GROMACS .gro file of C-alpha atoms in nm:
model
  198
    1MET     CA    1  -1.432  -2.288  -0.627
    2VAL     CA    2  -1.283  -2.258  -0.307
    3PHE     CA    3  -1.038  -2.521  -0.360
    4GLU     CA    4  -0.946  -2.276  -0.687
    5GLY     CA    5  -1.002  -1.926  -0.501
    6LEU     CA    6  -0.746  -2.062  -0.263
    7HIS     CA    7  -0.495  -2.168  -0.481
    8LEU     CA    8  -0.523  -1.803  -0.635
    9CYS     CA    9  -0.443  -1.640  -0.291
   10GLN     CA   10  -0.149  -1.864  -0.272
   11SER     CA   11  -0.030  -1.827  -0.552
   12ALA     CA   12  -0.054  -1.488  -0.521
   13TYR     CA   13   0.180  -1.512  -0.209
   14ASP     CA   14   0.460  -1.723  -0.371
   15ASN     CA   15   0.440  -1.485  -0.618
   16ASP     CA   16   0.386  -1.683  -0.890
   17VAL     CA   17   0.221  -1.503  -1.148
   18ASN     CA   18   0.189  -1.784  -1.413
   19ASP     CA   19  -0.025  -1.969  -1.185
   20VAL     CA   20  -0.216  -1.678  -1.093
   21ALA     CA   21  -0.310  -1.553  -1.468
   22LEU     CA   22  -0.390  -1.935  -1.513
   23LEU     CA   23  -0.642  -1.959  -1.242
   24ILE     CA   24  -0.769  -1.603  -1.385
   25ARG     CA   25  -0.795  -1.716  -1.733
   26LYS     CA   26  -0.945  -2.037  -1.603
   27GLY     CA   27  -1.206  -1.797  -1.420
   28VAL     CA   28  -1.135  -1.775  -1.048
   29ASP     CA   29  -1.295  -1.497  -0.915
   30ILE     CA   30  -1.012  -1.206  -0.926
   31ASN     CA   31  -1.169  -1.105  -0.599
   32PHE     CA   32  -1.192  -1.446  -0.382
   33LYS     CA   33  -1.135  -1.401  -0.017
   34ASP     CA   34  -0.937  -1.680   0.155
   35GLU     CA   35  -1.006  -1.761   0.517
   36SER     CA   36  -0.823  -1.455   0.631
   37GLY     CA   37  -1.076  -1.235   0.410
   38TRP     CA   38  -0.794  -1.163   0.188
   39THR     CA   39  -0.807  -1.157  -0.154
   40ALA     CA   40  -0.514  -1.269  -0.335
   41LEU     CA   41  -0.392  -0.884  -0.419
   42MET     CA   42  -0.387  -0.901  -0.027
   43ASN     CA   43  -0.143  -1.208  -0.003
   44ALA     CA   44   0.077  -1.055  -0.242
   45ALA     CA   45   0.138  -0.710  -0.109
   46TYR     CA   46   0.181  -0.883   0.261
   47ALA     CA   47   0.445  -1.122   0.083
   48GLY     CA   48   0.625  -0.825  -0.127
   49ALA     CA   49   0.503  -0.981  -0.408
   50VAL     CA   50   0.564  -0.688  -0.648
   51GLN     CA   51   0.523  -0.876  -1.008
   52THR     CA   52   0.215  -1.053  -0.873
   53VAL     CA   53   0.050  -0.718  -0.732
   54ALA     CA   54   0.215  -0.523  -1.072
   55PHE     CA   55   0.012  -0.802  -1.258
   56LEU     CA   56  -0.348  -0.813  -1.037
   57ILE     CA   57  -0.387  -0.433  -1.063
   58GLY     CA   58  -0.338  -0.434  -1.408
   59PHE     CA   59  -0.704  -0.597  -1.392
   60GLN     CA   60  -0.989  -0.339  -1.388
   61THR     CA   61  -1.217  -0.594  -1.154
   62VAL     CA   62  -0.983  -0.635  -0.900
   63ASP     CA   63  -1.068  -0.453  -0.580
   64VAL     CA   64  -0.817  -0.235  -0.483
   65ASN     CA   65  -1.011  -0.090  -0.165
   66VAL     CA   66  -1.168  -0.418  -0.032
   67SER     CA   67  -1.098  -0.465   0.321
   68ASP     CA   68  -1.059  -0.749   0.538
   69SER     CA   69  -1.242  -0.872   0.890
   70ASN     CA   70  -1.029  -0.604   1.066
   71GLY     CA   71  -1.118  -0.308   0.752
   72GLU     CA   72  -0.730  -0.327   0.624
   73THR     CA   73  -0.713  -0.290   0.270
   74ALA     CA   74  -0.437  -0.340   0.005
   75LEU     CA   75  -0.245  -0.021   0.050
   76MET     CA   76  -0.278  -0.083   0.464
   77ILE     CA   77  -0.142  -0.485   0.480
   78ALA     CA   78   0.175  -0.276   0.222
   79MET     CA   79   0.247  -0.059   0.481
   80ILE     CA   80   0.267  -0.280   0.723
   81SER     CA   81   0.484  -0.523   0.560
   82GLY     CA   82   0.677  -0.182   0.444
   83SER     CA   83   0.709  -0.296   0.070
   84VAL     CA   84   0.761   0.042  -0.104
   85GLU     CA   85   0.740  -0.066  -0.473
   86ILE     CA   86   0.396  -0.216  -0.344
   87VAL     CA   87   0.289   0.114  -0.216
   88GLU     CA   88   0.396   0.273  -0.568
   89LEU     CA   89   0.194   0.083  -0.756
   90LEU     CA   90  -0.120   0.049  -0.538
   91LEU     CA   91  -0.072   0.429  -0.549
   92SER     CA   92  -0.072   0.411  -0.928
   93ARG     CA   93  -0.411   0.272  -0.874
   94GLU     CA   94  -0.694   0.603  -0.979
   95ASP     CA   95  -0.981   0.406  -0.817
   96ILE     CA   96  -0.758   0.369  -0.469
   97ASP     CA   97  -0.875   0.484  -0.176
   98ILE     CA   98  -0.621   0.646   0.039
   99SER     CA   99  -0.861   0.753   0.351
  100ALA     CA  100  -0.990   0.433   0.410
  101ARG     CA  101  -1.016   0.330   0.759
  102ASN     CA  102  -0.995  -0.015   0.929
  103SER     CA  103  -1.161  -0.101   1.218
  104ASP     CA  104  -0.907   0.061   1.474
  105GLY     CA  105  -0.994   0.397   1.267
  106ASN     CA  106  -0.642   0.391   1.140
  107THR     CA  107  -0.542   0.503   0.741
  108ALA     CA  108  -0.261   0.355   0.572
  109LEU     CA  109  -0.091   0.720   0.696
  110ASP     CA  110  -0.116   0.635   1.065
  111ILE     CA  111   0.004   0.264   0.950
  112ALA     CA  112   0.308   0.391   0.824
  113ASN     CA  113   0.370   0.634   1.117
  114ARG     CA  114   0.319   0.418   1.407
  115SER     CA  115   0.568   0.134   1.201
  116LEU     CA  116   0.820   0.443   1.202
  117ARG     CA  117   0.714   0.503   1.595
  118VAL     CA  118   0.860   0.125   1.639
  119ALA     CA  119   1.154   0.162   1.462
  120ARG     CA  120   1.273   0.459   1.602
  121PHE     CA  121   1.188   0.342   1.967
  122SER     CA  122   1.389   0.033   1.859
  123LEU     CA  123   1.669   0.188   1.750
  124ASN     CA  124   1.702   0.406   2.048
  125ARG     CA  125   1.664   0.084   2.233
  126PHE     CA  126   1.961  -0.095   2.015
  127ASP     CA  127   2.190   0.221   2.115
  128GLU     CA  128   2.164   0.186   2.443
  129GLY     CA  129   2.295  -0.091   2.444
  130LEU     CA  130   2.019  -0.405   2.447
  131SER     CA  131   2.027  -0.631   2.198
  132LEU     CA  132   1.681  -0.720   2.006
  133GLY     CA  133   1.795  -0.961   1.765
  134ILE     CA  134   1.905  -0.751   1.506
  135THR     CA  135   2.107  -0.524   1.334
  136SER     CA  136   2.102  -0.183   1.367
  137LYS     CA  137   2.123  -0.197   0.954
  138GLU     CA  138   1.825  -0.366   0.980
  139ILE     CA  139   1.634  -0.131   1.211
  140GLU     CA  140   1.761   0.149   0.952
  141MET     CA  141   1.627  -0.006   0.710
  142LYS     CA  142   1.271  -0.022   0.829
  143ARG     CA  143   1.313   0.340   0.938
  144VAL     CA  144   1.387   0.509   0.558
  145THR     CA  145   1.124   0.225   0.413
  146ASN     CA  146   0.848   0.364   0.639
  147LEU     CA  147   0.998   0.705   0.632
  148GLU     CA  148   0.970   0.702   0.244
  149LEU     CA  149   0.631   0.550   0.233
  150MET     CA  150   0.515   0.863   0.494
  151ILE     CA  151   0.657   1.100   0.289
  152LYS     CA  152   0.490   1.014  -0.010
  153LEU     CA  153   0.138   0.953   0.112
  154LEU     CA  154   0.209   1.309   0.317
  155GLU     CA  155   0.294   1.495  -0.031
  156MET     CA  156   0.001   1.327  -0.149
  157ILE     CA  157  -0.256   1.395   0.104
  158THR     CA  158  -0.105   1.807   0.077
  159SER     CA  159  -0.166   1.843  -0.216
  160LEU     CA  160  -0.517   1.674  -0.240
  161GLU     CA  161  -0.603   1.928   0.043
  162SER     CA  162  -0.441   2.198  -0.147
  163LEU     CA  163  -0.582   2.109  -0.484
  164GLU     CA  164  -0.968   2.098  -0.265
  165SER     CA  165  -0.916   2.426  -0.083
  166GLU     CA  166  -0.839   2.609  -0.392
  167ASN     CA  167  -1.097   2.481  -0.569
  168GLN     CA  168  -1.371   2.575  -0.312
  169ASN     CA  169  -1.223   2.952  -0.287
  170GLN     CA  170  -1.254   2.950  -0.635
  171SER     CA  171  -1.594   3.184  -0.704
  172HIS     CA  172  -1.504   3.205  -1.078
  173GLY     CA  173  -1.397   3.035  -1.375
  174LYS     CA  174  -1.332   2.616  -1.417
  175LYS     CA  175  -1.293   2.441  -1.096
  176ILE     CA  176  -1.022   2.191  -1.043
  177SER     CA  177  -1.186   1.872  -0.986
  178VAL     CA  178  -0.991   1.651  -0.703
  179GLU     CA  179  -0.985   1.365  -0.885
  180THR     CA  180  -0.799   1.542  -1.150
  181GLY     CA  181  -0.578   1.659  -0.853
  182LYS     CA  182  -0.582   1.287  -0.741
  183ASN     CA  183  -0.443   1.186  -1.087
  184SER     CA  184  -0.190   1.497  -1.080
  185CYS     CA  185   0.002   1.382  -0.733
  186LYS     CA  186   0.031   1.015  -0.837
  187LYS     CA  187   0.201   1.129  -1.077
  188ASN     CA  188   0.417   1.349  -0.908
  189LEU     CA  189   0.480   1.043  -0.628
  190SER     CA  190   0.555   0.816  -0.909
  191THR     CA  191   0.846   1.034  -0.975
  192PHE     CA  192   0.942   1.134  -0.622
  193LYS     CA  193   1.279   0.937  -0.501
  194PHE     CA  194   1.398   0.942  -0.183
  195THR     CA  195   1.800   0.904  -0.084
  196THR     CA  196   1.970   0.824   0.211
  197GLN     CA  197   2.330   0.909   0.274
  198GLU     CA  198   2.552   0.561   0.340
   0.00000   0.00000   0.00000
Protein backbone atom coordinates (compact mmCIF):
# COMPACT_ATOMS: atom_id res chain seq x y z
CA MET A 1 0.00 0.00 0.00
CA VAL A 2 3.03 2.31 0.24
CA PHE A 3 3.21 2.68 -3.54
CA GLU A 4 -0.53 3.50 -3.70
CA GLY A 5 -0.12 6.04 -0.88
CA LEU A 6 2.73 7.75 -2.73
CA HIS A 7 0.63 7.65 -5.89
CA LEU A 8 -2.21 9.38 -3.98
CA CYS A 9 0.13 12.14 -2.78
CA GLN A 10 1.54 12.68 -6.28
CA SER A 11 -1.93 12.71 -7.86
CA ALA A 12 -3.05 15.29 -5.30
CA TYR A 13 -0.01 17.42 -6.12
CA ASP A 14 -0.82 17.09 -9.84
CA ASN A 15 -4.44 18.15 -9.18
CA ASP A 16 -5.67 14.88 -10.71
CA VAL A 17 -9.00 14.65 -8.87
CA ASN A 18 -10.12 11.58 -10.85
CA ASP A 19 -7.01 9.62 -9.86
CA VAL A 20 -7.31 10.79 -6.23
CA ALA A 21 -10.95 9.64 -6.14
CA LEU A 22 -10.05 6.28 -7.69
CA LEU A 23 -7.26 5.63 -5.18
CA ILE A 24 -9.48 6.54 -2.23
CA ARG A 25 -12.21 4.22 -3.54
CA LYS A 26 -9.59 1.47 -3.73
CA GLY A 27 -8.98 1.93 0.00
CA VAL A 28 -5.78 3.98 0.04
CA ASP A 29 -5.44 5.80 3.38
CA ILE A 30 -6.52 9.41 2.77
CA ASN A 31 -4.08 10.52 5.51
CA PHE A 32 -1.08 8.55 4.16
CA LYS A 33 2.18 10.50 4.57
CA ASP A 34 4.85 10.52 1.88
CA GLU A 35 8.61 10.49 2.55
CA SER A 36 8.43 14.21 3.41
CA GLY A 37 5.70 13.59 5.96
CA TRP A 38 3.08 15.26 3.77
CA THR A 39 -0.41 13.94 3.17
CA ALA A 40 -2.31 14.23 -0.10
CA LEU A 41 -4.02 17.36 1.32
CA MET A 42 -0.67 18.98 2.13
CA ASN A 43 0.70 18.19 -1.34
CA ALA A 44 -2.41 19.64 -2.98
CA ALA A 45 -2.25 22.75 -0.76
CA TYR A 46 1.38 23.36 -1.69
CA ALA A 47 0.77 22.84 -5.40
CA GLY A 48 -2.21 25.19 -5.48
CA ALA A 49 -4.44 22.29 -6.53
CA VAL A 50 -7.75 23.94 -5.64
CA GLN A 51 -10.03 21.23 -7.06
CA THR A 52 -8.18 18.46 -5.23
CA VAL A 53 -8.21 20.35 -1.92
CA ALA A 54 -11.95 20.96 -2.31
CA PHE A 55 -12.47 17.25 -3.01
CA LEU A 56 -10.31 16.03 -0.11
CA ILE A 57 -11.81 18.30 2.55
CA GLY A 58 -15.21 16.86 1.66
CA PHE A 59 -14.15 13.69 3.48
CA GLN A 60 -14.66 13.87 7.25
CA THR A 61 -11.86 11.31 7.60
CA VAL A 62 -9.23 13.66 6.15
CA ASP A 63 -7.17 15.13 8.98
CA VAL A 64 -6.87 18.84 8.20
CA ASN A 65 -4.69 19.42 11.27
CA VAL A 66 -2.10 16.68 10.79
CA SER A 67 1.44 18.08 10.74
CA ASP A 68 4.68 17.10 9.05
CA SER A 69 8.06 16.63 10.77
CA ASN A 70 8.39 20.43 11.00
CA GLY A 71 4.98 20.75 12.64
CA GLU A 72 3.49 22.42 9.57
CA THR A 73 -0.16 21.82 8.71
CA ALA A 74 -1.97 22.09 5.39
CA LEU A 75 -3.10 25.61 6.38
CA MET A 76 0.49 26.69 7.00
CA ILE A 77 1.58 25.13 3.71
CA ALA A 78 -1.22 26.99 1.90
CA MET A 79 0.02 30.22 3.50
CA ILE A 80 3.55 29.51 2.28
CA SER A 81 2.32 28.85 -1.25
CA GLY A 82 0.08 31.94 -1.11
CA SER A 83 -3.16 30.39 -2.36
CA VAL A 84 -6.09 32.43 -1.03
CA GLU A 85 -8.62 29.96 -2.46
CA ILE A 86 -7.03 27.03 -0.66
CA VAL A 87 -6.80 28.96 2.61
CA GLU A 88 -10.51 29.77 2.33
CA LEU A 89 -11.32 26.11 1.63
CA LEU A 90 -9.32 24.93 4.64
CA LEU A 91 -10.90 27.58 6.87
CA SER A 92 -14.31 26.28 5.82
CA ARG A 93 -13.64 23.10 7.79
CA GLU A 94 -15.11 23.40 11.28
CA ASP A 95 -12.30 21.32 12.79
CA ILE A 96 -9.43 23.44 11.41
CA ASP A 97 -6.99 24.55 14.12
CA ILE A 98 -5.87 28.10 13.33
CA SER A 99 -3.76 28.28 16.49
CA ALA A 100 -1.53 25.27 15.65
CA ARG A 101 2.19 26.03 15.85
CA ASN A 102 5.03 24.55 13.84
CA SER A 103 8.37 23.46 15.33
CA ASP A 104 9.57 27.10 15.19
CA GLY A 105 6.55 28.19 17.23
CA ASN A 106 4.86 29.95 14.29
CA THR A 107 1.15 29.86 13.50
CA ALA A 108 -0.32 30.15 9.99
CA LEU A 109 -0.81 33.88 10.65
CA ASP A 110 2.88 34.26 11.58
CA ILE A 111 3.83 32.59 8.30
CA ALA A 112 1.56 34.92 6.30
CA ASN A 113 3.00 37.92 8.13
CA ARG A 114 6.59 36.82 7.41
CA SER A 115 5.79 36.37 3.71
CA LEU A 116 4.29 39.86 3.63
CA ARG A 117 7.45 41.34 5.20
CA VAL A 118 9.62 39.56 2.61
CA ALA A 119 7.40 40.85 -0.21
CA ARG A 120 7.60 44.41 1.16
CA PHE A 121 11.38 44.19 1.51
CA SER A 122 11.67 42.84 -2.05
CA LEU A 123 9.41 45.59 -3.37
CA ASN A 124 11.52 48.25 -1.62
CA ARG A 125 14.73 46.76 -3.03
CA PHE A 126 13.18 46.59 -6.48
CA ASP A 127 12.17 50.23 -6.24
CA GLU A 128 15.78 51.09 -5.35
CA GLY A 129 16.77 49.76 -8.75
CA LEU A 130 18.12 46.35 -7.74
CA SER A 131 17.24 43.60 -10.15
CA LEU A 132 15.72 40.61 -8.40
CA GLY A 133 14.74 38.75 -11.54
CA ILE A 134 11.04 39.34 -10.95
CA THR A 135 8.72 42.08 -12.07
CA SER A 136 7.16 44.65 -9.78
CA LYS A 137 3.75 43.25 -10.77
CA GLU A 138 4.77 39.78 -9.50
CA ILE A 139 5.96 41.28 -6.23
CA GLU A 140 2.76 43.29 -5.86
CA MET A 141 0.63 40.19 -6.55
CA LYS A 142 2.51 38.28 -3.82
CA ARG A 143 2.06 41.20 -1.42
CA VAL A 144 -1.67 41.47 -2.13
CA THR A 145 -2.17 37.70 -1.80
CA ASN A 146 -0.45 37.56 1.58
CA LEU A 147 -2.23 40.70 2.72
CA GLU A 148 -5.56 39.06 1.90
CA LEU A 149 -4.60 36.00 3.93
CA MET A 150 -3.46 38.11 6.88
CA ILE A 151 -6.61 40.23 6.89
CA LYS A 152 -8.84 37.18 6.84
CA LEU A 153 -6.96 35.44 9.63
CA LEU A 154 -6.75 38.59 11.73
CA GLU A 155 -10.49 39.14 11.41
CA MET A 156 -11.15 35.56 12.40
CA ILE A 157 -8.84 35.68 15.42
CA THR A 158 -10.19 39.06 16.55
CA SER A 159 -13.76 37.81 16.30
CA LEU A 160 -12.92 34.67 18.26
CA GLU A 161 -11.09 36.61 20.97
CA SER A 162 -14.02 39.01 21.22
CA LEU A 163 -16.47 36.13 21.59
CA GLU A 164 -14.28 34.39 24.18
CA SER A 165 -14.01 37.63 26.18
CA GLU A 166 -17.76 38.22 25.93
CA ASN A 167 -18.41 34.63 26.97
CA GLN A 168 -16.16 34.99 30.04
CA ASN A 169 -17.79 38.29 31.07
CA GLN A 170 -21.35 36.99 30.96
CA SER A 171 -22.53 36.01 34.38
CA HIS A 172 -26.22 35.38 33.63
CA GLY A 173 -28.21 33.84 30.81
CA LYS A 174 -27.14 31.60 28.00
CA LYS A 175 -23.42 31.61 27.27
CA ILE A 176 -22.17 31.75 23.69
CA SER A 177 -19.92 28.83 22.84
CA VAL A 178 -16.58 29.47 21.16
CA GLU A 179 -17.51 26.82 18.58
CA THR A 180 -20.57 28.86 17.58
CA GLY A 181 -18.35 31.92 17.30
CA LYS A 182 -15.85 30.03 15.20
CA ASN A 183 -18.59 29.00 12.79
CA SER A 184 -19.82 32.60 12.63
CA CYS A 185 -16.30 33.84 11.84
CA LYS A 186 -15.92 31.31 9.05
CA LYS A 187 -19.26 32.38 7.59
CA ASN A 188 -18.13 36.01 7.70
CA LEU A 189 -14.79 35.11 6.11
CA SER A 190 -16.44 33.38 3.20
CA THR A 191 -18.25 36.60 2.29
CA PHE A 192 -15.21 38.87 2.77
CA LYS A 193 -13.76 40.20 -0.47
CA PHE A 194 -10.52 42.16 -0.74
CA THR A 195 -10.21 44.56 -3.64
CA THR A 196 -7.26 46.50 -4.99
CA GLN A 197 -6.94 49.36 -7.40
CA GLU A 198 -5.13 48.59 -10.64
